[in-house]
Coordinates of C-alpha atoms in Angstrom, one line a residue:
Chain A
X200 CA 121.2 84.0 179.2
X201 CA 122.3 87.6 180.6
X202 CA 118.5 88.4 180.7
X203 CA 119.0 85.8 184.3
X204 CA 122.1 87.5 185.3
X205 CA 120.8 91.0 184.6
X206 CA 117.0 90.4 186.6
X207 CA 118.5 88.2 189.3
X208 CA 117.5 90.4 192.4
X209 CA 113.7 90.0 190.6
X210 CA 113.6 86.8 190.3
X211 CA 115.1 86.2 193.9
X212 CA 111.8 88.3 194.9
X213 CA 109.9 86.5 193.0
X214 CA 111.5 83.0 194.7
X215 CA 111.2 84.8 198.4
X216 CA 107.0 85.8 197.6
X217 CA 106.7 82.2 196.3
X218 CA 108.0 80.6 199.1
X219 CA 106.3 82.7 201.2
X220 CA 102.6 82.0 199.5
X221 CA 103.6 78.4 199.7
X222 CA 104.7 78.3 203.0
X223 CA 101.9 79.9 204.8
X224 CA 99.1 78.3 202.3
X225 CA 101.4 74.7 203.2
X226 CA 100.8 75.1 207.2
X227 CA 97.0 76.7 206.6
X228 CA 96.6 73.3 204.3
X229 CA 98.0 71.0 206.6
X230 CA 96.3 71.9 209.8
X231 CA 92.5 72.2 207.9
X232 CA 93.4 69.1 205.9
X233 CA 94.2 67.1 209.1
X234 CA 91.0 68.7 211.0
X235 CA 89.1 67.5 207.6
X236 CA 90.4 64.0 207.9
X237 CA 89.5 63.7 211.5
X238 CA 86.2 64.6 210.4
X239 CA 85.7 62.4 207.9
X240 CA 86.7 59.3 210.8
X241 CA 84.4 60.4 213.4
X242 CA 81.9 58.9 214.7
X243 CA 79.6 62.3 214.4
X244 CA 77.6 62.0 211.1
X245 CA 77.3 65.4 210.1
X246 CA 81.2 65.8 210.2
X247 CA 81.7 63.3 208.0
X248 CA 79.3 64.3 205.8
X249 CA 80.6 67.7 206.0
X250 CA 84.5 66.7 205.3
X251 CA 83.4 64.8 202.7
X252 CA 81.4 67.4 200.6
X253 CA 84.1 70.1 200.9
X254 CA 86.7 67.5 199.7
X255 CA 84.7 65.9 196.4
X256 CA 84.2 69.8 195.9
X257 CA 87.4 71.3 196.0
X258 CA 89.2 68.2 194.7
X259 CA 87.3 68.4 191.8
X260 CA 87.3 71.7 190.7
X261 CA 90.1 73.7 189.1
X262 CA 92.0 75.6 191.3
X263 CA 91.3 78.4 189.2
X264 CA 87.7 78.4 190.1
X265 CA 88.9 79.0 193.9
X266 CA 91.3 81.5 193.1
X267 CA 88.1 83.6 191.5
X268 CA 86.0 82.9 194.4
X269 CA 88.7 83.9 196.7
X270 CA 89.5 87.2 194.5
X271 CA 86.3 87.9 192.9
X272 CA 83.0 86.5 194.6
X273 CA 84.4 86.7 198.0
X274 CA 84.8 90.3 198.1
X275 CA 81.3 91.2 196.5
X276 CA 80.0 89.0 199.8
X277 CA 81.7 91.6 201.6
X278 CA 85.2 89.9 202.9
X279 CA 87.6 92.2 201.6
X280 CA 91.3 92.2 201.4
X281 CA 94.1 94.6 201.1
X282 CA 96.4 92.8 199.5
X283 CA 95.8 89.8 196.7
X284 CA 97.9 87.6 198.5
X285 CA 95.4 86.9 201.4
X286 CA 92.8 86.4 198.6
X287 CA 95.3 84.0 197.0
X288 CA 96.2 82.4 200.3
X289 CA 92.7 81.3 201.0
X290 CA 92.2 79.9 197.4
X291 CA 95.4 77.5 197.5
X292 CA 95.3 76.5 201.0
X293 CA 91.3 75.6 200.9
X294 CA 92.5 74.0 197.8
X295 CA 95.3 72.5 199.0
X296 CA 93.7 70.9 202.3
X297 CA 91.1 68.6 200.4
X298 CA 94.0 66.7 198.9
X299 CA 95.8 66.8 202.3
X300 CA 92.7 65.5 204.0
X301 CA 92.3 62.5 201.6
X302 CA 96.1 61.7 201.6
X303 CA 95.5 61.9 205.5
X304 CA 92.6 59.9 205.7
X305 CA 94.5 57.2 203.6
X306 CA 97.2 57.1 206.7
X307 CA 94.5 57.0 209.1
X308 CA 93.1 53.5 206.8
X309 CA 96.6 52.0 207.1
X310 CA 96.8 51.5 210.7
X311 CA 95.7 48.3 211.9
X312 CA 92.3 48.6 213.5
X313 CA 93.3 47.1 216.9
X314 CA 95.5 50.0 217.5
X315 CA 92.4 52.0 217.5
X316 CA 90.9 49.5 219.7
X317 CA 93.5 48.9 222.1
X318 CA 93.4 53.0 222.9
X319 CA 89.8 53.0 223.3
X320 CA 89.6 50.0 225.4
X321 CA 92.3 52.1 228.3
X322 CA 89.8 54.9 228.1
X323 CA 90.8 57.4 225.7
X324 CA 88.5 59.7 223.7
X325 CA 88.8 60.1 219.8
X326 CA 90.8 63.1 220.3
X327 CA 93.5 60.9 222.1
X328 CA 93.4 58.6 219.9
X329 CA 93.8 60.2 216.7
X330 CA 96.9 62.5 218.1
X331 CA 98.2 59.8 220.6
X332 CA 98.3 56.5 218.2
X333 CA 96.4 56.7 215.0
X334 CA 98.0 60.4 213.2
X335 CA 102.0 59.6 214.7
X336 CA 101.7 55.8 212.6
X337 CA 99.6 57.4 210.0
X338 CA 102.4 60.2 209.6
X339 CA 104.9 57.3 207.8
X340 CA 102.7 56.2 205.0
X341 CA 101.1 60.0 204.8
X342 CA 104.8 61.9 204.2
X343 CA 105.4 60.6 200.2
X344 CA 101.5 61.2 199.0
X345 CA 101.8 64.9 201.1
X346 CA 105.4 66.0 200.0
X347 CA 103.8 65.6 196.5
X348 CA 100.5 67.4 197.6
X349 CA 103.2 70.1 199.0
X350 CA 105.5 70.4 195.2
X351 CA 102.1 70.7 193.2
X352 CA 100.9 73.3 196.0
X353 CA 104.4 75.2 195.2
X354 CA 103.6 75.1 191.5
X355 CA 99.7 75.3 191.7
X356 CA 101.0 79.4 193.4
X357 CA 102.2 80.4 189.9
X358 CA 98.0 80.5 189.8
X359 CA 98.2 83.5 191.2
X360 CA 100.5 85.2 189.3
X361 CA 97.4 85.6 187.0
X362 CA 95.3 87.2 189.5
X363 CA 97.6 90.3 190.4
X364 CA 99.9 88.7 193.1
X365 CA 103.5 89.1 191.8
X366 CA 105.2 85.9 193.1
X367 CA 108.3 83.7 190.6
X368 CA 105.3 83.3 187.7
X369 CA 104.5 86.4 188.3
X370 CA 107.8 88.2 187.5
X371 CA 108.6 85.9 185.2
X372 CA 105.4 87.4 183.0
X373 CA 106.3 91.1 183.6
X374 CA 110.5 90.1 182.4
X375 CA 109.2 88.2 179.3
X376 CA 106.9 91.4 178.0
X377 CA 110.2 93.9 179.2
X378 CA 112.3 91.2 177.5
X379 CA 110.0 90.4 174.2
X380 CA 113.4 88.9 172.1
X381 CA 114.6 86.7 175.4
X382 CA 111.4 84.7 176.1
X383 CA 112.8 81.7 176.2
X384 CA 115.3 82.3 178.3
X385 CA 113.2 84.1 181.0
X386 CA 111.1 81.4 181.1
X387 CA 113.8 78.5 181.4
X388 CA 115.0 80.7 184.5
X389 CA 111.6 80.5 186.1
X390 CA 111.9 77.2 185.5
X391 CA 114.9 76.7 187.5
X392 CA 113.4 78.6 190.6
X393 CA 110.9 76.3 190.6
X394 CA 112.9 73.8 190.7
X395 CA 115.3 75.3 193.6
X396 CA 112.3 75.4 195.6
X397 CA 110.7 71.5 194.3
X398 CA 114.1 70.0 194.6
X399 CA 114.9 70.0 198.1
X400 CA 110.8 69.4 199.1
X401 CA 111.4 66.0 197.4
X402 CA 115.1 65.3 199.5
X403 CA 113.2 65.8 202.5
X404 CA 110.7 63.7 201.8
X405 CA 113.4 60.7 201.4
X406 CA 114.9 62.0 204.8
X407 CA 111.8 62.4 207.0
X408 CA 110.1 59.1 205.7
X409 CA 113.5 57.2 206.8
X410 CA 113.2 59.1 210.2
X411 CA 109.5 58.5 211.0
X412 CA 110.1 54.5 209.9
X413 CA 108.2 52.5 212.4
X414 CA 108.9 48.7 212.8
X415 CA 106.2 46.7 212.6
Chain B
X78 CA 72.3 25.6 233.8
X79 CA 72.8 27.7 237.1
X80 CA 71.6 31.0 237.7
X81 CA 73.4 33.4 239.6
X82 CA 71.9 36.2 241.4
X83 CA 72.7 39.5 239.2
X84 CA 72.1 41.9 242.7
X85 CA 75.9 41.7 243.4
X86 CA 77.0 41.8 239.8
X87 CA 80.1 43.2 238.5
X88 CA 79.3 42.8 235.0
X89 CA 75.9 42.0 233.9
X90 CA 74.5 41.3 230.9
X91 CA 70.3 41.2 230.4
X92 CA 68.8 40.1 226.9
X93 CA 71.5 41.1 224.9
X94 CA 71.3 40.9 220.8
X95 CA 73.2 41.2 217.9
X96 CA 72.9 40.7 214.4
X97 CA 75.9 40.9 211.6
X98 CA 73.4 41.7 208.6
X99 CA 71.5 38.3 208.9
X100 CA 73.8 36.0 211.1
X101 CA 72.3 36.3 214.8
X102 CA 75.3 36.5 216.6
X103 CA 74.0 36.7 220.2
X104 CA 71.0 36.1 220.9
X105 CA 69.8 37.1 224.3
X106 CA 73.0 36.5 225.7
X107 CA 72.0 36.7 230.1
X108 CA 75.3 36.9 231.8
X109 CA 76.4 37.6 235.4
X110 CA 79.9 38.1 236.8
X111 CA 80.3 38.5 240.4
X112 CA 83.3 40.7 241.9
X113 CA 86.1 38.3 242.0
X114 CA 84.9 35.8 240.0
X115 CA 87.0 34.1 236.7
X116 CA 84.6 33.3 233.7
X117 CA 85.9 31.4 231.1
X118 CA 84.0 31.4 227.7
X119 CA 84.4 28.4 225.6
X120 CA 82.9 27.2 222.3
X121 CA 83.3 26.3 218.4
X122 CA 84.5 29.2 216.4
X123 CA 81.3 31.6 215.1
X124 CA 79.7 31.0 218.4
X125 CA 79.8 34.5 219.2
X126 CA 82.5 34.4 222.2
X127 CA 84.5 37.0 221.0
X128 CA 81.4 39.3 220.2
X129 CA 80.3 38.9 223.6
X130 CA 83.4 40.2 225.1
X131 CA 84.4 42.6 222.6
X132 CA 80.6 43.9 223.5
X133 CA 81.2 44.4 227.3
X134 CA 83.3 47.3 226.6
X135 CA 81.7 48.4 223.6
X136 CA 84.3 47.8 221.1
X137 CA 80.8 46.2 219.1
X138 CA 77.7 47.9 219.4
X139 CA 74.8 45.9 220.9
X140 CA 71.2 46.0 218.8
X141 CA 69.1 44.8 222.6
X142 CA 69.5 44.6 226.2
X143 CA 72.1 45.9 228.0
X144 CA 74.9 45.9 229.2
X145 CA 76.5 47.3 233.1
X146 CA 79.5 47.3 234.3
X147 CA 79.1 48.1 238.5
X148 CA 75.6 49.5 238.2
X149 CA 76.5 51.5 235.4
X150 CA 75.0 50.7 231.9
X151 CA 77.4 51.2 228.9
X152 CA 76.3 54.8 227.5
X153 CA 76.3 55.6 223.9
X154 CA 79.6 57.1 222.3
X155 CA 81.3 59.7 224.2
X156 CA 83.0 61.0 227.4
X157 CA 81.3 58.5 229.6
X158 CA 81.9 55.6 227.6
X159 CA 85.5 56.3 227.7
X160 CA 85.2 56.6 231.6
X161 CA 83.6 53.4 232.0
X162 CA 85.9 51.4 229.4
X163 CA 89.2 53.1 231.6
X164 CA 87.6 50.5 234.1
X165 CA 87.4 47.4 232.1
X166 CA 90.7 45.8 231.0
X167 CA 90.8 44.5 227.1
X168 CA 93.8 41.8 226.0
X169 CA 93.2 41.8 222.7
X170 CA 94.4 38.0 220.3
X171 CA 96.9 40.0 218.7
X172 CA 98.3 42.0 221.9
X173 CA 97.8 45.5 219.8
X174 CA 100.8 46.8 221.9
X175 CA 101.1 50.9 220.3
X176 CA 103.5 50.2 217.7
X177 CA 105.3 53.6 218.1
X178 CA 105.6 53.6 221.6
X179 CA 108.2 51.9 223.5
X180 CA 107.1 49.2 226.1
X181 CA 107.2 51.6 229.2
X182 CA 105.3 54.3 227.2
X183 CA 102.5 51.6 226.3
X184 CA 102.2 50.9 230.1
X185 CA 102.3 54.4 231.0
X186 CA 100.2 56.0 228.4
X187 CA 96.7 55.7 229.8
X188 CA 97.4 56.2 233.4
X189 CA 98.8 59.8 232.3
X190 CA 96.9 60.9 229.4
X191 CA 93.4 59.8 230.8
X192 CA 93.9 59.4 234.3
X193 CA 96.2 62.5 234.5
X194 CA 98.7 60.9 236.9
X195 CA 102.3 62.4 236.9
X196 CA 105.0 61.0 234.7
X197 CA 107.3 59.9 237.3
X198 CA 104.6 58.0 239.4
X199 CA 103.3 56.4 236.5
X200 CA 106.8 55.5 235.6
X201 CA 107.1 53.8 238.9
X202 CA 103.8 51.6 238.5
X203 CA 104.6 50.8 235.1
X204 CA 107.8 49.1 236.2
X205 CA 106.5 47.6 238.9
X206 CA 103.5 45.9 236.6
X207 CA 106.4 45.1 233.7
X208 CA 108.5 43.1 236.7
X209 CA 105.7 41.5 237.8
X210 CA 104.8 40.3 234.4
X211 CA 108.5 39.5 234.0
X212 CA 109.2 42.2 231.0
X213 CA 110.9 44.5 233.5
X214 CA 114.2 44.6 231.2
X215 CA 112.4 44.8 228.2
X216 CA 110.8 48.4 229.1
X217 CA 112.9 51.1 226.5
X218 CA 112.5 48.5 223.6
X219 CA 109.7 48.8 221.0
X220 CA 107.3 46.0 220.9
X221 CA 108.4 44.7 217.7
X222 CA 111.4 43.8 219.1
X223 CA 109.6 41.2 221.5
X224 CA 108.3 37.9 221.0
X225 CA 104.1 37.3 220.9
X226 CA 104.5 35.8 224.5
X227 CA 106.2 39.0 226.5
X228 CA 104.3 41.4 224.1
X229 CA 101.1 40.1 225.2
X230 CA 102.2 40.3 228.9
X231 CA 103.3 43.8 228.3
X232 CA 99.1 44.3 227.4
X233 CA 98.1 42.8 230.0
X234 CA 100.1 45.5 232.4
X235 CA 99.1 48.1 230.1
X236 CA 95.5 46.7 230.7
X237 CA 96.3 46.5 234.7
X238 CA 97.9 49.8 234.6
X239 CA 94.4 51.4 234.6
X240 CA 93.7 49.8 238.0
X241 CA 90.7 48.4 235.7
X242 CA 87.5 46.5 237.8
X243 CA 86.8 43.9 235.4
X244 CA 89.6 42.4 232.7
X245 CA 88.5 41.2 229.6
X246 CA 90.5 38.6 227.8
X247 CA 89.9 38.0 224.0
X248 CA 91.8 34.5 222.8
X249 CA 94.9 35.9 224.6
X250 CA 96.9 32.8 224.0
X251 CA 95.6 31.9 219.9
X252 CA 97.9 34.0 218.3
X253 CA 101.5 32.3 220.1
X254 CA 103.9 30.1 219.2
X255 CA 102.5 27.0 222.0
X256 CA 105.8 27.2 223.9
X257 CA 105.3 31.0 224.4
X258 CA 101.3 30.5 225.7
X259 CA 102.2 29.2 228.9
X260 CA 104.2 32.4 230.0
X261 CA 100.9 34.1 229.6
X262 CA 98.6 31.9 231.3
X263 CA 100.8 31.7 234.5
X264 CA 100.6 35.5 234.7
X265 CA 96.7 34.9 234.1
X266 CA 96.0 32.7 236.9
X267 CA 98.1 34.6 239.2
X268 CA 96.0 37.5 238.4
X269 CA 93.3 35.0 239.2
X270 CA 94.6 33.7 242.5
X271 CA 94.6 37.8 243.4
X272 CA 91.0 38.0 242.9
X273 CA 90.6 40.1 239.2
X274 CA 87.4 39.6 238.1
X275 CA 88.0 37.9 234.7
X276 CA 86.2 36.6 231.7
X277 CA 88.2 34.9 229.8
X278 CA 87.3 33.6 225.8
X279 CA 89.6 30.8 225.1
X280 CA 90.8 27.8 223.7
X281 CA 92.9 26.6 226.9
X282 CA 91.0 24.1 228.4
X283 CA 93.6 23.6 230.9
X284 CA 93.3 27.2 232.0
X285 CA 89.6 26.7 232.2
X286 CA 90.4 23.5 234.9
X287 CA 93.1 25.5 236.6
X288 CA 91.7 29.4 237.0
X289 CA 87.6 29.4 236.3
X290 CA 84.9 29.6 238.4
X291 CA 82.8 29.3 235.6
X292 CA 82.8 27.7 232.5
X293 CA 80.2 29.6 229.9
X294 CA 79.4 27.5 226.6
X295 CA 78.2 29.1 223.9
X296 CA 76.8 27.5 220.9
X297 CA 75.3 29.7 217.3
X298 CA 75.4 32.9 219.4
X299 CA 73.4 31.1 222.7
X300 CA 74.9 30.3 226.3
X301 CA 74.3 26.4 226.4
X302 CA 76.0 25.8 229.4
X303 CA 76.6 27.7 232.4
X304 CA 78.6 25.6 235.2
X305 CA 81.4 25.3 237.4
X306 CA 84.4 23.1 235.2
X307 CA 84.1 20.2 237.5
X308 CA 80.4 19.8 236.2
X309 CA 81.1 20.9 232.7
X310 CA 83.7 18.8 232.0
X311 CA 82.9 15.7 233.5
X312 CA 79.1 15.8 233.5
X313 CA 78.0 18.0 230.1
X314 CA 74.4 18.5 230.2
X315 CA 73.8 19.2 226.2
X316 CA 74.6 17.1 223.0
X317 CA 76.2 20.2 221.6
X318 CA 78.7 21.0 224.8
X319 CA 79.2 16.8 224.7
X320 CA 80.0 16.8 220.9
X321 CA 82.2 20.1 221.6
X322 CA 84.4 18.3 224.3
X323 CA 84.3 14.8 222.3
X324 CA 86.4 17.0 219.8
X325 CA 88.9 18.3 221.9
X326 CA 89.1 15.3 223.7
X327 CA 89.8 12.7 220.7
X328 CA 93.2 14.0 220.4

């Protein structure tokens, strides 16, 4: 166990650069996800059609796959990065955001039609609609299905770890080959990072979804 | 049947058709309301009355003819769609008060997100419309916390709210308790007696006595009849507007 106690500080760095890469990828996600779900409700054709291929595309594929086109094809098309984490920001966000946008889209469905109608029949646009009434009572049903889309983005980040970025997974590799005899015990402390980081994500969910309870 | 002269028409309707996959639901539908003047559409359930209305503002998409409200013909999705509808009034059968929004906010929404009026001056109208529909104390609670009758008054100011030309009433009393539907009609034929121009789909044939200028039939997607109550309920002119009111009558 002192192989914790004696890499604490890297494993805290390790937690911080997590939280970071799941933070920013989290708000990235959630903003194109939501954009992706208003496209895929509409009424302009080629939106929907649009928010739907990217979904079945990046929903379907593993995550890996979008890490290497982030890191690998991406640059050979001439974006290039300074650091991996940009490369490995793009991947889990764009990842990220087709499960957001179908968790969205699912809130969207669960709102009785007529409030749709009602707010179309005073005169506002689908814009007004969506922000003002549809996404607010959308937001209740929406908060469990994305707090889990959120804990498997956190551990989906540990993807990275593979493709240079030094976050928690990433650490964790470098003190298992410095500590060849304390494996498991490196590990088992990743582990429990994760789960400081997991934890909590799931608390809130319990919290917010009692907040943003809307009686019916 | 009467025909009315569309020239001065508020709302007009010319050929209109619509199909659900093969059910014809209106079939060129002519219809003409004056300024001022109270429709009331009656008729067997799956006659297409609440098509018809729903169609006026668009909430269904029509497949011929067309449709103007003041001149205007209904555009296609879009800006000026939402324009036009911000001028017809909808009371929806199962009030669709915002769910998230206190009863104030429901009032006050479209007047200050669409018609950009301030806050405090919408705040002011909105009161005034929730007194005058007698849900003036009701205004910080959510509309769960109201019974079917004031919740569909509160939509109706909410409707009013957008100084609207033309209000459109779809089966506004079907979904209350009976003791709670005359609390809704009395706010609808004062509206009435202040010269709204109405059309009105319902069931209330007392309301159809009382408020109409015009009682509209309609029968498998068709206007039948087209006459002032007096004449349509004493003197019917088809078998199926006789057989209709032999129904409602037997009881």
């Amino acid at each position: 166990m002192e192989v914790i106690i004696e890499n604490l500080p890297l494993y805290w760095e390790g937690l911080l650069r997590t939280l970071f890469l799941s933070v920013v990828s989290g708000i990235i996600a959630l903003i194109l996800g939501t954009l992706l779900a208003a496209a895929r409700v509409s009424p302009v054709a080629a939106l929907r059609g649009f928010s739907t291929l990217y979904v079945e595309i990046l929903r379907n594929t593993p995550l890996t796959i979008a890490f290497f086109f982030a890191a690998v094809v991406l640059p050979r098309l001439g974006v290039t990065f300074q650091q991996f984490e940009v490369a490995a920001i793009i991947a889990l966000s764009a990842y990220t955001a087709a499960f957001i946008a179908e968790a969205v889209r699912s809130g969207v469905n669960s709102v009785p039609l007529g409030q749709a109608e009602a707010a179309r029949s005073i005169g506002m646009n689908f814009g007004q609609v969506l922000s003002l009434i549809i996404l607010p009572q959308a937001l209740r049903t929406v908060i469990p299905p994305l707090i889990n889309i959120l804990i498997a983005l956190v551990k989906n980040s540990s993807v990275a770890g593979a493709f240079f970025v030094l976050e928690l997974f990433g650490y964790g590799r470098q003190m298992a080959n410095a500590n060849g005899d304390q494996v498991m015990a490196v590990l088992l402390g990743v582990a429990f990072f994760y789960l400081l980081l997991t934890i909590p994500l799931g608390i809130l969910a319990s919290t917010v979804e009692r907040k943003v309870a809307i009686a019916r | 049947m009467t025909t009315h002269v569309p020239g001065d028409a508020l709302v007009s309707l010319n050929g209109v058709n619509k199909h659900y996959g093969q059910l014809h639901v209106l079939k060129d539908i002519n219809l003409h309301v004056r300024k001022g003047e109270v429709v009331v559409v009656i008729g067997p359930s799956g006659s297409g009355k609440s098509t018809l209305c729903r169609a006026i503002n668009r909430l269904e998409t029509i497949e011929g003819g067309s449709i103007s409200i003041d001149g205007k013909v209904l555009p296609e999705e879009g800006k000026e769609l939402a324009k036009l509808r911000a001028d017809v009034g909808m009371v929806f059968q199962s009030f669709n008060l915002f769910a998230h929004k206190t009863i104030l906010e429901n009032v006050t929404l479209g007047p200050i997100k669409v018609n950009g009026v301030a806050k405090a001056q919408a705040d002011t109208e909105a009161m005034a419309l929730l007194e005058r529909v007698g849900v003036g104390h009701q205004a910080p609670k959510l509309p769960a916390q109201l019974s079917g009758g004031q919740q569909q008054r509160v939509a109706i100011a909410r409707a009013l709210a957008m100084k609207p030309k033309v209000m459109l009433f779809d089966e506004p009393t079907s979904a209350l308790d009976p003791e709670m539907i005359n609390e809704v009609l009395d706010v609808m034929i004062q509206l009435a007696k202040e010269g709204m121009t109405m059309v009105v789909v319902t069931h209330e044939m007392g309301f159809a006595r009382k408020a109409a200028d015009r009682v509209v039939f309609m029968a498998d997607g068709q206007i039948v009849e087209d006459a002032t109550p007096e004449e349509f309920f004493t003197n019917p002119k088809s078998d199926r507007a006789k057989d209709f009111l032999s129904k409602l009558l037997t009881h």
